[in-house]
Amino acid sequence: MTLANDLLEQASHLAAREKGKPKQASLRRAISAAYYSVFHLVIADAARRVVDVPRLRPVVARAFEHRKLLGVANAIERIASRPKDQHWLRQHLTLPVSGDLAAFCSTFADLQDRRHDADYDVAATFTRSDAVGVVTLAQAAHGAWARERDSENALVFLLAGAGLLLDR
Amino acid sequence: MSYVLDPGVTSKLAAKPESIDKGVARVLVGVRPDHTGEDVLAVQVVLKDSIGLKKPSPRMGDRLMRIASEIRRRAAELDVPLRASVRFVVESELAASHKTA
């Protein structure tokens, strides 16, 4: 099992535990773990595709930042839905962007937003369906990424997310 | 300055939810900042209770992704310049769900 899969399994477990009235802590950690499962899925693949030397992969994985990946995910989603709009990343992508990659990118952005609420918005109250919905989407994102991971456009996402494709 | 949604755009985004998926009761649309402070088109998809979100399932995940994609496609066709942030909630938990669109 990979860390990404373990986190997804943990998220699923936390979202389903405590029948009746679940603890807010369980629901929040389920949402957070669901996002991190997708984040680690991406950075592990990025390290695998970019670095030949296995011992260097964990070091390279540390270079990824949540906000930069979010920016690239938003850009690819935008290019997918509005292909005539101008964006510097467009020149690197093969159009049209597949439905799987577009769905993955938009889900990544949504999951990151939910994770921020779950981890930092202490005024918020979450329901079980909130948490189950997020975990369910994370599972779907894993599936979409598995179908798309070896494509050139996925590599563009990974390289831009690592800051290796620049706007110049 | 916040983006102001045209009421016509709002109604088109929220129209006939059953054409998106039979399990959708309604779609709520608004604008809110995301965690980076950027305005997003905040879409809350209210699912019928019969659909249930009691435990995670891969098949339901694909269905939710298709619903979100359809709403994003609508937003793109309507030239909404904001990213559509889509959240799901079941009808009976709408009031208790942590944030409304």
PDB file of N, CA, C and O in Angstrom, chain A residues 86-112:
ATOM      1  N   GLN A  86      -6.910  32.883 -23.259  1.00  0.00           N
ATOM      2  CA  GLN A  86      -5.455  32.893 -23.274  1.00  0.00           C
ATOM      3  C   GLN A  86      -4.909  32.509 -21.895  1.00  0.00           C
ATOM      4  O   GLN A  86      -5.390  33.010 -20.881  1.00  0.00           O
ATOM      5  N   HIS A  87      -3.923  31.622 -21.901  1.00  0.00           N
ATOM      6  CA  HIS A  87      -3.221  31.285 -20.653  1.00  0.00           C
ATOM      7  C   HIS A  87      -1.859  30.725 -21.042  1.00  0.00           C
ATOM      8  O   HIS A  87      -1.762  29.932 -21.989  1.00  0.00           O
ATOM      9  N   TRP A  88      -0.831  31.143 -20.313  1.00  0.00           N
ATOM     10  CA  TRP A  88       0.522  30.708 -20.695  1.00  0.00           C
ATOM     11  C   TRP A  88       0.687  29.189 -20.689  1.00  0.00           C
ATOM     12  O   TRP A  88       1.476  28.629 -21.461  1.00  0.00           O
ATOM     13  N   LEU A  89      -0.069  28.489 -19.854  1.00  0.00           N
ATOM     14  CA  LEU A  89       0.084  27.040 -19.759  1.00  0.00           C
ATOM     15  C   LEU A  89      -0.507  26.324 -20.985  1.00  0.00           C
ATOM     16  O   LEU A  89      -0.139  25.185 -21.282  1.00  0.00           O
ATOM     17  N   ARG A  90      -1.370  27.014 -21.680  1.00  0.00           N
ATOM     18  CA  ARG A  90      -2.086  26.418 -22.819  1.00  0.00           C
ATOM     19  C   ARG A  90      -1.117  25.874 -23.871  1.00  0.00           C
ATOM     20  O   ARG A  90      -1.349  24.827 -24.465  1.00  0.00           O
ATOM     21  N   GLN A  91      -0.014  26.600 -24.105  1.00  0.00           N
ATOM     22  CA  GLN A  91       0.941  26.187 -25.152  1.00  0.00           C
ATOM     23  C   GLN A  91       1.583  24.826 -24.841  1.00  0.00           C
ATOM     24  O   GLN A  91       2.082  24.155 -25.750  1.00  0.00           O
ATOM     25  N   HIS A  92       1.586  24.421 -23.585  1.00  0.00           N
ATOM     26  CA  HIS A  92       2.229  23.156 -23.210  1.00  0.00           C
ATOM     27  C   HIS A  92       1.258  21.973 -23.232  1.00  0.00           C
ATOM     28  O   HIS A  92       1.693  20.820 -23.146  1.00  0.00           O
ATOM     29  N   LEU A  93      -0.023  22.257 -23.287  1.00  0.00           N
ATOM     30  CA  LEU A  93      -1.028  21.196 -23.204  1.00  0.00           C
ATOM     31  C   LEU A  93      -1.453  20.726 -24.580  1.00  0.00           C
ATOM     32  O   LEU A  93      -1.458  21.502 -25.540  1.00  0.00           O
ATOM     33  N   THR A  94      -1.800  19.466 -24.665  1.00  0.00           N
ATOM     34  CA  THR A  94      -2.417  18.943 -25.878  1.00  0.00           C
ATOM     35  C   THR A  94      -3.928  19.067 -25.701  1.00  0.00           C
ATOM     36  O   THR A  94      -4.495  18.503 -24.757  1.00  0.00           O
ATOM     37  N   LEU A  95      -4.552  19.827 -26.593  1.00  0.00           N
ATOM     38  CA  LEU A  95      -5.990  20.070 -26.466  1.00  0.00           C
ATOM     39  C   LEU A  95      -6.783  19.114 -27.358  1.00  0.00           C
ATOM     40  O   LEU A  95      -6.297  18.749 -28.427  1.00  0.00           O
ATOM     41  N   PRO A  96      -7.973  18.718 -26.964  1.00  0.00           N
ATOM     42  CA  PRO A  96      -8.639  19.100 -25.724  1.00  0.00           C
ATOM     43  C   PRO A  96      -8.083  18.343 -24.514  1.00  0.00           C
ATOM     44  O   PRO A  96      -7.590  17.218 -24.648  1.00  0.00           O
ATOM     45  N   VAL A  97      -8.189  19.007 -23.360  1.00  0.00           N
ATOM     46  CA  VAL A  97      -7.828  18.342 -22.104  1.00  0.00           C
ATOM     47  C   VAL A  97      -8.877  17.259 -21.838  1.00  0.00           C
ATOM     48  O   VAL A  97     -10.077  17.480 -22.039  1.00  0.00           O
ATOM     49  N   SER A  98      -8.433  16.088 -21.444  1.00  0.00           N
ATOM     50  CA  SER A  98      -9.386  14.982 -21.230  1.00  0.00           C
ATOM     51  C   SER A  98     -10.348  15.298 -20.080  1.00  0.00           C
ATOM     52  O   SER A  98     -10.026  16.072 -19.169  1.00  0.00           O
ATOM     53  N   GLY A  99     -11.504  14.659 -20.149  1.00  0.00           N
ATOM     54  CA  GLY A  99     -12.482  14.824 -19.080  1.00  0.00           C
ATOM     55  C   GLY A  99     -11.936  14.361 -17.732  1.00  0.00           C
ATOM     56  O   GLY A  99     -12.219  14.955 -16.694  1.00  0.00           O
ATOM     57  N   ASP A 100     -11.137  13.287 -17.759  1.00  0.00           N
ATOM     58  CA  ASP A 100     -10.567  12.784 -16.502  1.00  0.00           C
ATOM     59  C   ASP A 100      -9.617  13.801 -15.866  1.00  0.00           C
ATOM     60  O   ASP A 100      -9.667  14.034 -14.655  1.00  0.00           O
ATOM     61  N   LEU A 101      -8.739  14.417 -16.679  1.00  0.00           N
ATOM     62  CA  LEU A 101      -7.793  15.370 -16.095  1.00  0.00           C
ATOM     63  C   LEU A 101      -8.525  16.627 -15.634  1.00  0.00           C
ATOM     64  O   LEU A 101      -8.222  17.168 -14.562  1.00  0.00           O
ATOM     65  N   ALA A 102      -9.488  17.081 -16.420  1.00  0.00           N
ATOM     66  CA  ALA A 102     -10.257  18.270 -16.025  1.00  0.00           C
ATOM     67  C   ALA A 102     -10.998  18.001 -14.714  1.00  0.00           C
ATOM     68  O   ALA A 102     -10.990  18.833 -13.797  1.00  0.00           O
ATOM     69  N   ALA A 103     -11.623  16.824 -14.625  1.00  0.00           N
ATOM     70  CA  ALA A 103     -12.360  16.479 -13.399  1.00  0.00           C
ATOM     71  C   ALA A 103     -11.408  16.338 -12.225  1.00  0.00           C
ATOM     72  O   ALA A 103     -11.708  16.768 -11.109  1.00  0.00           O
ATOM     73  N   PHE A 104     -10.234  15.742 -12.484  1.00  0.00           N
ATOM     74  CA  PHE A 104      -9.263  15.594 -11.403  1.00  0.00           C
ATOM     75  C   PHE A 104      -8.839  16.975 -10.890  1.00  0.00           C
ATOM     76  O   PHE A 104      -8.784  17.199  -9.676  1.00  0.00           O
ATOM     77  N   CYS A 105      -8.540  17.880 -11.816  1.00  0.00           N
ATOM     78  CA  CYS A 105      -8.050  19.208 -11.409  1.00  0.00           C
ATOM     79  C   CYS A 105      -9.104  19.969 -10.610  1.00  0.00           C
ATOM     80  O   CYS A 105      -8.791  20.579  -9.582  1.00  0.00           O
ATOM     81  N   SER A 106     -10.338  19.934 -11.071  1.00  0.00           N
ATOM     82  CA  SER A 106     -11.360  20.679 -10.345  1.00  0.00           C
ATOM     83  C   SER A 106     -11.640  20.034  -8.987  1.00  0.00           C
ATOM     84  O   SER A 106     -11.855  20.726  -7.991  1.00  0.00           O
ATOM     85  N   THR A 107     -11.594  18.708  -8.930  1.00  0.00           N
ATOM     86  CA  THR A 107     -11.816  18.028  -7.649  1.00  0.00           C
ATOM     87  C   THR A 107     -10.663  18.318  -6.688  1.00  0.00           C
ATOM     88  O   THR A 107     -10.883  18.521  -5.485  1.00  0.00           O
ATOM     89  N   PHE A 108      -9.441  18.357  -7.224  1.00  0.00           N
ATOM     90  CA  PHE A 108      -8.286  18.688  -6.375  1.00  0.00           C
ATOM     91  C   PHE A 108      -8.498  20.059  -5.717  1.00  0.00           C
ATOM     92  O   PHE A 108      -8.267  20.224  -4.516  1.00  0.00           O
ATOM     93  N   ALA A 109      -8.940  21.033  -6.524  1.00  0.00           N
ATOM     94  CA  ALA A 109      -9.160  22.383  -5.989  1.00  0.00           C
ATOM     95  C   ALA A 109     -10.264  22.380  -4.931  1.00  0.00           C
ATOM     96  O   ALA A 109     -10.131  22.995  -3.865  1.00  0.00           O
ATOM     97  N   ASP A 110     -11.349  21.663  -5.199  1.00  0.00           N
ATOM     98  CA  ASP A 110     -12.450  21.592  -4.230  1.00  0.00           C
ATOM     99  C   ASP A 110     -12.003  20.914  -2.932  1.00  0.00           C
ATOM    100  O   ASP A 110     -12.343  21.355  -1.831  1.00  0.00           O
ATOM    101  N   LEU A 111     -11.233  19.832  -3.077  1.00  0.00           N
ATOM    102  CA  LEU A 111     -10.779  19.107  -1.880  1.00  0.00           C
ATOM    103  C   LEU A 111      -9.849  19.974  -1.040  1.00  0.00           C
ATOM    104  O   LEU A 111      -9.919  19.965   0.195  1.00  0.00           O
ATOM    105  N   GLN A 112      -8.982  20.738  -1.713  1.00  0.00           N
ATOM    106  CA  GLN A 112      -8.068  21.589  -0.950  1.00  0.00           C
ATOM    107  C   GLN A 112      -8.849  22.660  -0.179  1.00  0.00           C
ATOM    108  O   GLN A 112      -8.532  22.984   0.969  1.00  0.00           O
TER     109      GLN A 112
END
